[in-house]
XYZ file of C-alpha atoms in Angstrom:
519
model
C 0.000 0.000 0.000
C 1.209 3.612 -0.615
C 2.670 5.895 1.603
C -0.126 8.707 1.492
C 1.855 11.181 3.460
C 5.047 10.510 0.779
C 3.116 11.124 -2.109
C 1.217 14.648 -0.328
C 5.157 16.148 0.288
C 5.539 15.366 -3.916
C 2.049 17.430 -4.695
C 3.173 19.919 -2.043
C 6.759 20.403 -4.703
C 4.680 21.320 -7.034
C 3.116 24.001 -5.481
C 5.934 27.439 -7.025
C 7.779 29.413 -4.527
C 5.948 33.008 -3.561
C 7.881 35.663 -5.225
C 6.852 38.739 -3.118
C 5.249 39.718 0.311
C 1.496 41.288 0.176
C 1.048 44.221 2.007
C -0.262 42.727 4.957
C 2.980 40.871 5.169
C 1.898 37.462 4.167
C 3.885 35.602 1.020
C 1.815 36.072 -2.102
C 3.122 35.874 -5.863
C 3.388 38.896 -8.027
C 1.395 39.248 -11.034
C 2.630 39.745 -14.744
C 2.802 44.274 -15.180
C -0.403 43.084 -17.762
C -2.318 41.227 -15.135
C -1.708 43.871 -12.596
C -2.993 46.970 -14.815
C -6.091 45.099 -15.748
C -6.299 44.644 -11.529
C -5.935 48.087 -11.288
C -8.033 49.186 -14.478
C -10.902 47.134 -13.090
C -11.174 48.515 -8.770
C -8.880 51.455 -8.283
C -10.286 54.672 -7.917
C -7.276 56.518 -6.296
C -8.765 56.663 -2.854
C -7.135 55.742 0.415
C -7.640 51.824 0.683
C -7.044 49.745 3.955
C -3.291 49.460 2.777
C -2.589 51.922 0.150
C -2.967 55.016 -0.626
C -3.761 57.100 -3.637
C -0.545 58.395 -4.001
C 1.207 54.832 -3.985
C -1.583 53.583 -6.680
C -0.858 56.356 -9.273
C 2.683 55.664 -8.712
C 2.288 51.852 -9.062
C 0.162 52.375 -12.408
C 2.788 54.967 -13.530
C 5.329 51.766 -13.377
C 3.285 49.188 -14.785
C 2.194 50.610 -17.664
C 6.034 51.662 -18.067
C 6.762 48.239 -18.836
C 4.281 47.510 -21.113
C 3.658 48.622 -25.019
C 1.162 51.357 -25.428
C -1.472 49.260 -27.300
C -2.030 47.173 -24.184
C -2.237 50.593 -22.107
C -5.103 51.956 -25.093
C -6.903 48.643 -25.048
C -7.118 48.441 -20.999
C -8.163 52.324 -20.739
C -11.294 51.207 -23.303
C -11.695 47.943 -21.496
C -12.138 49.381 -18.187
C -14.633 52.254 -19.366
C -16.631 50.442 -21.410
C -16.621 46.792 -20.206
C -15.953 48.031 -16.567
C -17.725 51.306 -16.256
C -14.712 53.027 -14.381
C -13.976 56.690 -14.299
C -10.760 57.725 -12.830
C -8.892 54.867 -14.104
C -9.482 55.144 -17.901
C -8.782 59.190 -18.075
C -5.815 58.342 -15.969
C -4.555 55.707 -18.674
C -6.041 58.009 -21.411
C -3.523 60.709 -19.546
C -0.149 58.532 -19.832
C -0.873 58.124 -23.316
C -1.398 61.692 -24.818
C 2.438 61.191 -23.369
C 3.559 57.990 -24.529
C 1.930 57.672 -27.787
C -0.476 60.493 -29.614
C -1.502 58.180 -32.214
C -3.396 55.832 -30.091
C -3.974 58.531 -27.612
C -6.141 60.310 -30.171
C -7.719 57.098 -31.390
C -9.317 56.253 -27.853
C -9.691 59.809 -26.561
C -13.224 59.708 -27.530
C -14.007 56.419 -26.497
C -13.033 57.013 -22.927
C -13.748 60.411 -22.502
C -17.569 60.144 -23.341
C -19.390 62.553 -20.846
C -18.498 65.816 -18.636
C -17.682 63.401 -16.050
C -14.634 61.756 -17.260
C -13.551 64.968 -19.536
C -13.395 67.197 -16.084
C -11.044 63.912 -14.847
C -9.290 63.897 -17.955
C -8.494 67.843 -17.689
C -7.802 67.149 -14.305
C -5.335 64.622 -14.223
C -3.370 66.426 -16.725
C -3.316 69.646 -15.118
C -1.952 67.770 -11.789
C 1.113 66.680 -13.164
C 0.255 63.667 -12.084
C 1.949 61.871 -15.801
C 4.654 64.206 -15.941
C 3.039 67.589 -17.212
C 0.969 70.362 -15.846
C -0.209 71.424 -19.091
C -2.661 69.577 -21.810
C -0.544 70.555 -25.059
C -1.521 70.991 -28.448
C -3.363 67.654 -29.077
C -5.562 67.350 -25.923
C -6.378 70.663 -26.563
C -7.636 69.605 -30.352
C -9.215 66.474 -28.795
C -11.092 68.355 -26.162
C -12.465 70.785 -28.260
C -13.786 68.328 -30.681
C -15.484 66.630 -27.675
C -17.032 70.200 -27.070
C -17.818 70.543 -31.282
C -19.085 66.954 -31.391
C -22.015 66.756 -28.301
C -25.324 68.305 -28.564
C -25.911 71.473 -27.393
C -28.353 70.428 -24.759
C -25.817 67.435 -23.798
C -23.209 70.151 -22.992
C -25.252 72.193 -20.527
C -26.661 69.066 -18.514
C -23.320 68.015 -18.255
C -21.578 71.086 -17.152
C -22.608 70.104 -13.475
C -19.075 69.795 -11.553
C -15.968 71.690 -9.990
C -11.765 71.615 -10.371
C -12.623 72.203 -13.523
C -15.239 73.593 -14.406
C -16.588 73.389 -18.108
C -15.958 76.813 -17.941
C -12.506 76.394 -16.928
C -11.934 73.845 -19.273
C -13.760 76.317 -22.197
C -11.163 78.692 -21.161
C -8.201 76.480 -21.570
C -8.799 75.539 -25.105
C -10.929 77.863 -26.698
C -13.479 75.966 -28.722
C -14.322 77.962 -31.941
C -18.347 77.667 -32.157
C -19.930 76.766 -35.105
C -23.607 78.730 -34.863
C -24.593 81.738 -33.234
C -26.071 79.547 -30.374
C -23.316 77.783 -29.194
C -21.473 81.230 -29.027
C -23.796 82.033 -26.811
C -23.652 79.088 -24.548
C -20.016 79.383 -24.235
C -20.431 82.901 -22.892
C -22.493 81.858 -20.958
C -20.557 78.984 -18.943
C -17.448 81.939 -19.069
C -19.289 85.293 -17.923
C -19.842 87.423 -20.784
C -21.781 89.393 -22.257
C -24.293 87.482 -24.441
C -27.232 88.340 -26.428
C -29.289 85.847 -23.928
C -32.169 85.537 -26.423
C -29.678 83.392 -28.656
C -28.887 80.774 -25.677
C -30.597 77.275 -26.149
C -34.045 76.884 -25.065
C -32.449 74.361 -22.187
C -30.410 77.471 -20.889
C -33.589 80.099 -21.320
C -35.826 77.403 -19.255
C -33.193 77.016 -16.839
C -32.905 81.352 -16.521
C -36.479 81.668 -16.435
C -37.224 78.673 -13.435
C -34.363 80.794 -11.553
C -36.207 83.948 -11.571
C -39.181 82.047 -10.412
C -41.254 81.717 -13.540
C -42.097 78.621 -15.475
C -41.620 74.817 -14.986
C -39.262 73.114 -14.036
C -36.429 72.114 -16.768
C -35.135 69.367 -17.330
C -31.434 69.507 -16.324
C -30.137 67.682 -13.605
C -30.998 68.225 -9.967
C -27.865 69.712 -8.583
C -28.414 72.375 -10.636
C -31.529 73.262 -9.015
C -30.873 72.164 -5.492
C -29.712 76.014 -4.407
C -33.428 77.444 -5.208
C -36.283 77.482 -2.974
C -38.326 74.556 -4.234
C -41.711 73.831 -2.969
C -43.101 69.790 -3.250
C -44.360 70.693 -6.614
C -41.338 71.599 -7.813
C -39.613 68.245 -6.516
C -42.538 65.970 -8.298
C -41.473 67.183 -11.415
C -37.491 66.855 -10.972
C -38.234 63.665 -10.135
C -40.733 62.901 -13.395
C -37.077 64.369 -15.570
C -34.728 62.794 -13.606
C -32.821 59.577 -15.022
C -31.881 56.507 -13.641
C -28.868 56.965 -11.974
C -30.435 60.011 -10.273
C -33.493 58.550 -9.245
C -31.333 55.648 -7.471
C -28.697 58.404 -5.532
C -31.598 60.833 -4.780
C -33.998 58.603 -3.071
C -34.202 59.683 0.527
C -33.907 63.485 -1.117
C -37.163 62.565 -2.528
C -38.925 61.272 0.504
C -37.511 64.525 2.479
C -39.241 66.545 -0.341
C -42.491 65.119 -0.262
C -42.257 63.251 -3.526
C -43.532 59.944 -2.239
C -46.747 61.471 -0.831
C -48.326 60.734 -3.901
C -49.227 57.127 -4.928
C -48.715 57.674 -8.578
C -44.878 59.381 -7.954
C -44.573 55.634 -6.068
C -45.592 53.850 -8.914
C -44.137 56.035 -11.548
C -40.404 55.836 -9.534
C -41.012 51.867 -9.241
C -41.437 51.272 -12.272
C -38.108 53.179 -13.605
C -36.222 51.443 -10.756
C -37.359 47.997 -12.275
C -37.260 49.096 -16.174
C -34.480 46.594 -17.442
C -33.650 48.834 -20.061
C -32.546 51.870 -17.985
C -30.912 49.446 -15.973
C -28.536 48.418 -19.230
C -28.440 51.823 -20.109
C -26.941 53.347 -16.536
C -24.524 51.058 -16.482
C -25.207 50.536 -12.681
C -22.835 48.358 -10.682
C -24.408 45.820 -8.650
C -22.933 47.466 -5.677
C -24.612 50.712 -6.253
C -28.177 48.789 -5.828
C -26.692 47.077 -2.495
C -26.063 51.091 -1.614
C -29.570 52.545 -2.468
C -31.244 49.424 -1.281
C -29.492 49.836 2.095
C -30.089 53.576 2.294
C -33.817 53.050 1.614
C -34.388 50.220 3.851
C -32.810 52.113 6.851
C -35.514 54.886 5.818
C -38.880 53.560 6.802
C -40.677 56.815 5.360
C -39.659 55.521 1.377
C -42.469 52.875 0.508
C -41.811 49.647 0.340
C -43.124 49.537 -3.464
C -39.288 51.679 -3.831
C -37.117 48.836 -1.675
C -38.990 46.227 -4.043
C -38.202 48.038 -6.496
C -34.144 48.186 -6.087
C -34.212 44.338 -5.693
C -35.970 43.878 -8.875
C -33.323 46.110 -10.288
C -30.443 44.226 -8.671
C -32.012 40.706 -10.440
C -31.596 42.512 -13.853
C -27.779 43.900 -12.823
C -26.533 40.654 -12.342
C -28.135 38.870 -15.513
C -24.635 37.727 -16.536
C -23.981 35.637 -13.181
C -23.292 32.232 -14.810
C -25.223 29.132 -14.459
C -22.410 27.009 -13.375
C -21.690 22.916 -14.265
C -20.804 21.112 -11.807
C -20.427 21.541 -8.275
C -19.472 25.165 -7.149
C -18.277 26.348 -3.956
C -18.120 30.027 -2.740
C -15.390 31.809 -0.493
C -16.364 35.399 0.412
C -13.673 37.086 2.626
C -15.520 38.280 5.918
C -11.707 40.009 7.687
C -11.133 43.132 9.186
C -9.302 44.827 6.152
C -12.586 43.824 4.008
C -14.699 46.260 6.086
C -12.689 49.292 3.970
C -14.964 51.155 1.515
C -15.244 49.553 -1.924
C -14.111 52.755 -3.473
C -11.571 53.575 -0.999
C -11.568 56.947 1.051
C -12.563 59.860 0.278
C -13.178 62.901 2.393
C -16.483 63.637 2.539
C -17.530 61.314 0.293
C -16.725 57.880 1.064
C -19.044 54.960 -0.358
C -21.235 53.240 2.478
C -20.725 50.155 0.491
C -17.964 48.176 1.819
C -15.174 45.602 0.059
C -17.068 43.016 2.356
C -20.459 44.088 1.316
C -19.403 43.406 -2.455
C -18.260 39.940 -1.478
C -21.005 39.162 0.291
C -23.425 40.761 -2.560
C -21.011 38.612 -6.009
C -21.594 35.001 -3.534
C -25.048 35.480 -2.837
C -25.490 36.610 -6.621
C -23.779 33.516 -7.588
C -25.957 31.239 -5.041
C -29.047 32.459 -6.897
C -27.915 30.920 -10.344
C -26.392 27.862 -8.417
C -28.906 26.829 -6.179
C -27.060 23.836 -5.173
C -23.591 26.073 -4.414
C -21.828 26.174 -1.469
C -20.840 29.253 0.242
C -18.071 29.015 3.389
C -16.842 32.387 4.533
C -13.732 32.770 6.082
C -11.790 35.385 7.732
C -9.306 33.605 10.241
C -11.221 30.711 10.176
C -14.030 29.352 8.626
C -17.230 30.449 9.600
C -20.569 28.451 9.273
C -23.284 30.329 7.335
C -26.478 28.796 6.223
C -27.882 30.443 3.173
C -31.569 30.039 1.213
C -30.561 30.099 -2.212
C -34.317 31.439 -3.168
C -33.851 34.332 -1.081
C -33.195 37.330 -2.728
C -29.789 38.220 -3.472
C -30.226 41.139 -1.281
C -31.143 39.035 2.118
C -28.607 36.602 1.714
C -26.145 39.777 0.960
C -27.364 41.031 4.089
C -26.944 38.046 5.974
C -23.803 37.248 5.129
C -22.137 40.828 6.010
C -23.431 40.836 8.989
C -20.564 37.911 10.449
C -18.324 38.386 12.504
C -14.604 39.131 11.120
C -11.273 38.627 12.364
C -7.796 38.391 10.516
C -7.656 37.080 6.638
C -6.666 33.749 5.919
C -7.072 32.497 2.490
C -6.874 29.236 2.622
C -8.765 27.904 5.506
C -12.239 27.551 3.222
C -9.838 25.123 0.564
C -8.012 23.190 4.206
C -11.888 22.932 5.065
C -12.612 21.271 1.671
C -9.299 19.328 1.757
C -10.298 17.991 5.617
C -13.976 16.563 4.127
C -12.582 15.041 1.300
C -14.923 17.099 -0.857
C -15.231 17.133 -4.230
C -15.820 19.976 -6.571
C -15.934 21.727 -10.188
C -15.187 25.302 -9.916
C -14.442 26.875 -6.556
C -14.558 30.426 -6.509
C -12.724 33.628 -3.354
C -13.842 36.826 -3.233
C -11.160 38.651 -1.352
C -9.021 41.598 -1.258
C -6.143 38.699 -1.186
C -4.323 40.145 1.617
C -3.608 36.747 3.356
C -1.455 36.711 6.297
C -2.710 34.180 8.640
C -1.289 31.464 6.964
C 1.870 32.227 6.362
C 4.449 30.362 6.881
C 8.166 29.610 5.721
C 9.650 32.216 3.147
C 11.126 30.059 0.692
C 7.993 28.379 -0.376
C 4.590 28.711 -2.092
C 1.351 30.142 -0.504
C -0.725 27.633 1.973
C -3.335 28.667 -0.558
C -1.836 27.209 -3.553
C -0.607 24.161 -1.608
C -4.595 23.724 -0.794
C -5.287 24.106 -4.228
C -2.790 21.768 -5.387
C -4.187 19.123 -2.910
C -7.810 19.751 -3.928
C -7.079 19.194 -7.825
C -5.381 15.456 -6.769
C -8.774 14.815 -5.937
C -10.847 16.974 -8.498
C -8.354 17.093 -11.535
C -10.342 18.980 -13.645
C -11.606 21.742 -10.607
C -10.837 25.407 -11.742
C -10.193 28.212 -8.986
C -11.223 31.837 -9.992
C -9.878 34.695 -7.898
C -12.444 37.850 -7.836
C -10.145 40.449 -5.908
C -11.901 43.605 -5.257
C -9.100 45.814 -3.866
C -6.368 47.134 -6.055
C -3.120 45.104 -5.913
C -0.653 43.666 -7.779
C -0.439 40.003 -6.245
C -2.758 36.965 -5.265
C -2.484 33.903 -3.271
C -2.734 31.826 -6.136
C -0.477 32.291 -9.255
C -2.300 32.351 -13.127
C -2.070 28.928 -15.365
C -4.752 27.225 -17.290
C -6.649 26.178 -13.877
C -6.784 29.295 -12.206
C -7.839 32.866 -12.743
C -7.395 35.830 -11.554
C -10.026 38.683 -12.156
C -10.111 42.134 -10.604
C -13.086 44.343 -9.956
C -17.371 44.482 -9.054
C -18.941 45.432 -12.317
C -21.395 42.221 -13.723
C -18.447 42.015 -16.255
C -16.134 39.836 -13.710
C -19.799 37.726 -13.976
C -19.252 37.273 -17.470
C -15.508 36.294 -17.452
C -16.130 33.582 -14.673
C -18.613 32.396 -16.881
C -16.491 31.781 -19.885
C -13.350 30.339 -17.701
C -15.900 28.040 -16.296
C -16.844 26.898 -19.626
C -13.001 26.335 -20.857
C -13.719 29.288 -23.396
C -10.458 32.015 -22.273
C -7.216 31.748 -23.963
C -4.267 31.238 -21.995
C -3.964 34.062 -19.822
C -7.330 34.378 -19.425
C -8.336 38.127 -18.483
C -5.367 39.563 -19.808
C -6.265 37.467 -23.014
C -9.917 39.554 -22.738
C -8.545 43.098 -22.980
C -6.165 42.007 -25.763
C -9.240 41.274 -27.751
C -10.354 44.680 -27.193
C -10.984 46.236 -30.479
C -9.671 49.919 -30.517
């Protein structure tokens, strides 16, 4: 009979050697400088995390895409603005290449930069320094004003909302030459001069005429209007104009205002919160429902038509959670550095949402589509959690940030596996990855990959995926044609575990995905 605890020391050889130390101090392997960007790409927002801060993240971007060939750099910038829905990321990507390489710089400009929003961070970044000049230079200048020459004239003034810059700063810097009479006029406007004010857009006129207390109320967005003395009336109908993604942030504004009073404003608001195309068309992360659902619920003046509503919403959001062969097993990180906003600090305004909530929110999204999944949180140790898979995805979210935490240890959930004996198909963390519980000896691999390793002697053709929702360069468990490693907490990470489930990513998986990206 063989010697079972011989032939465990040979599967625990070929487990590789750790290459780095996390920043919790626990042994972790680096990833490739094209893994790590599309890590980055997909969760940082340059805001203080539990162990970085912004400063150290621009920096660390700076170097990785240094090392890399601009094409990759143009392809992740689209990637994580289109497929990921980022902001600060993609200008700041779109930034390093009006340095590195104009061509491609001016061939994704308008791709990334595709609303007020992300042109303000474009201006922004450039005018920090931040990639290496102060000033935007001949051919951001040309790019931003054909982003002024190319949007509708109505599209420009409902987008001006926002500070450091301005649109009027930004108007100032490059001096768009208008093409009609009207447009001159709105660009006077946003600057301070003198206009001939019966040649501004009708938008602009409304928006003049509502200030001086006559006429309805236009259609712009709120925080323009928010500084006036609004009476209930006045709120009903900002929130009859108001899109999605308003309606969603400005709920408990609403019920403050009166707007819910009314049984048809209930119905009316319900039934945008649920409509599947808005949904698509917001580009909402499941995380932001999690947010407005928790704000609402803690409200008991918003109906309960509105917190049926958000659920609804967060069933369509997470329409690309795969249906999963096999028998899947989820690891959602409940530790004390996974109690850090998602979106890191930021004074003033830091998200409510936190990196645990968003674990807790992608297993019990998963558990809907896999009834028959297992979910085994863990921060030091295991903990036991009993979940109803026909819940909705927001009780069983709920439920499962409400456990208690402790330190993070990433492989306890796979020892707990390893100690049954269990079998499995796909077995799937969600993490920040900053394991330090388990480490051990220096010159050898993670105790994560060593559980791996033991778990595939029993389930050869198991796959581990990775979801890490903080922004770092490393993981616990190092990339090959088993295992992948996916950053970020749009329903995009849904799709990609869905497709390395199904054998259908090339090697290299994600980093394989953004070199598809057409640009």
């Amino acid at each position: 009979m063989s010697n079972k605890s011989i032939f465990k020391t040979v599967r625990g050889l070929f487990t590789p050697k750790a290459d780095m130390v996390n920043e919790a101090g626990g042994l972790a392997y680096e990833l490739s400088p094209k893994a790590a960007l599309a890590q980055y790409a997909a969760t940082g927002c340059f805001n203080h995390t539990f162990y970085a801060d912004a400063g150290e993240q621009i920096d660390r971007v700076i170097e990785i895409a240094g090392k890399l060939d601009a094409e990759f750099v143009a392809k992740t910038a689209v990637f994580a603005r289109v497929k990921g829905h980022m902001k600060d990321m993609p200008a700041f990507l779109v930034a390093i290449l009006s340095i590195e390489d104009k061509e491609l710089f001016e061939r994704v400009f308008p791709r990334v930069i595709d609303n007020g929003k992300m042109l303000r961070n474009f201006v922004q970044i450039m005018r920090s320094g931040a990639v290496g000049r102060k000033s935007l230079g001949s051919l951001p200048k040309r790019l931003v004003r054909e982003w002024f020459e190319t949007r509708d004239i109505d599209q420009i003034f409902k987008q001006s909302v926002g500070q450091t810059p301005s649109i009027a700063d930004i108007l100032k810097m490059v001096h768009p030459k208008p093409i009609d009479a009207e447009r001159e006029a709105l660009y006077g406007y946003f600057i301070g001069r003198e206009i001939d004010a019966d040649k501004l857009p009708e938008i602009v006129k409304q928006f003049e005429r509502f200030k001086r207390g006559d006429g309805e109320v236009p259609d712009v967005p709120f925080q323009m209007l928010t500084a006036l003395p609004l009476g209930t009336k006045d709120w009903n109908q900002i929130a009859k104009n108001a899109g999605w993604q308003m309606t969603r942030m400005n709920l408990n504004t609403f019920q403050r205002h009166g707007v819910f009073a009314e049984t048809e404003m209930v119905e009316m608001i319900a039934d945008r919160l649920r409509d599947r195309d808005a949904i698509r068309k917001a580009r909402v992360f499941p995380y932001q429902l999690l947010s407005a659902f928790k704000a609402a619920e803690a409200n008991e003046a918003i109906p309960r038509e509105i917190t049926d509503a958000l659920q609804d919403a967060m069933e369509v959001a997470i329409e690309n959670v795969p249906a999963i062969n096999g028998k899947v097993w989820i690891f959602p990180d409940i530790s004390g550095s996974m109690q850090s906003a998602v979106t890191g600090y930021r004074k003033g305004s830091t998200s409510t949402v936190r990196c645990l909530d968003v674990a807790a929110l992608v297993a019990a999204a998963i558990l809907r589509k896999n009834p028959t999944a297992e979910i085994i949180p863990f921060s030091d140790h295991v903990v036991k959690a009993r979940l109803n898979p026909r819940d909705s995805v927001m009780t069983n979210a709920k439920a499962l940030a409400s456990l208690p935490s402790g330190g993070t240890n990433c492989s306890a959930p796979l020892y707990e596996l390893n100690r049954r004996k269990a079998a499995g198909d796909v077995v799937i963390y969600v993490s920040d990855n900053e394991s330090w519980v388990d480490t051990g000896r220096y010159n050898r691999g993670t105790e994560t990959m060593k559980q791996w390793n033991e778990f595939k002697s029993r389930n050869r053709d198991a796959k581990l995926v990775c979801i890490d929702i903080q922004p770092y360069a490393h993981t616990q468990a190092q990339e090959r044609a088993d295992i992948l490693n996916v950053g970020g907490f749009s329903d995009q990470v849904f799709t990609l575990v869905s497709e390395f489930s199904n054998g259908n990513l090339d090697e290299g998986h994600w980093v394989s995905v953004i070199e598809n990206v057409e640009i």
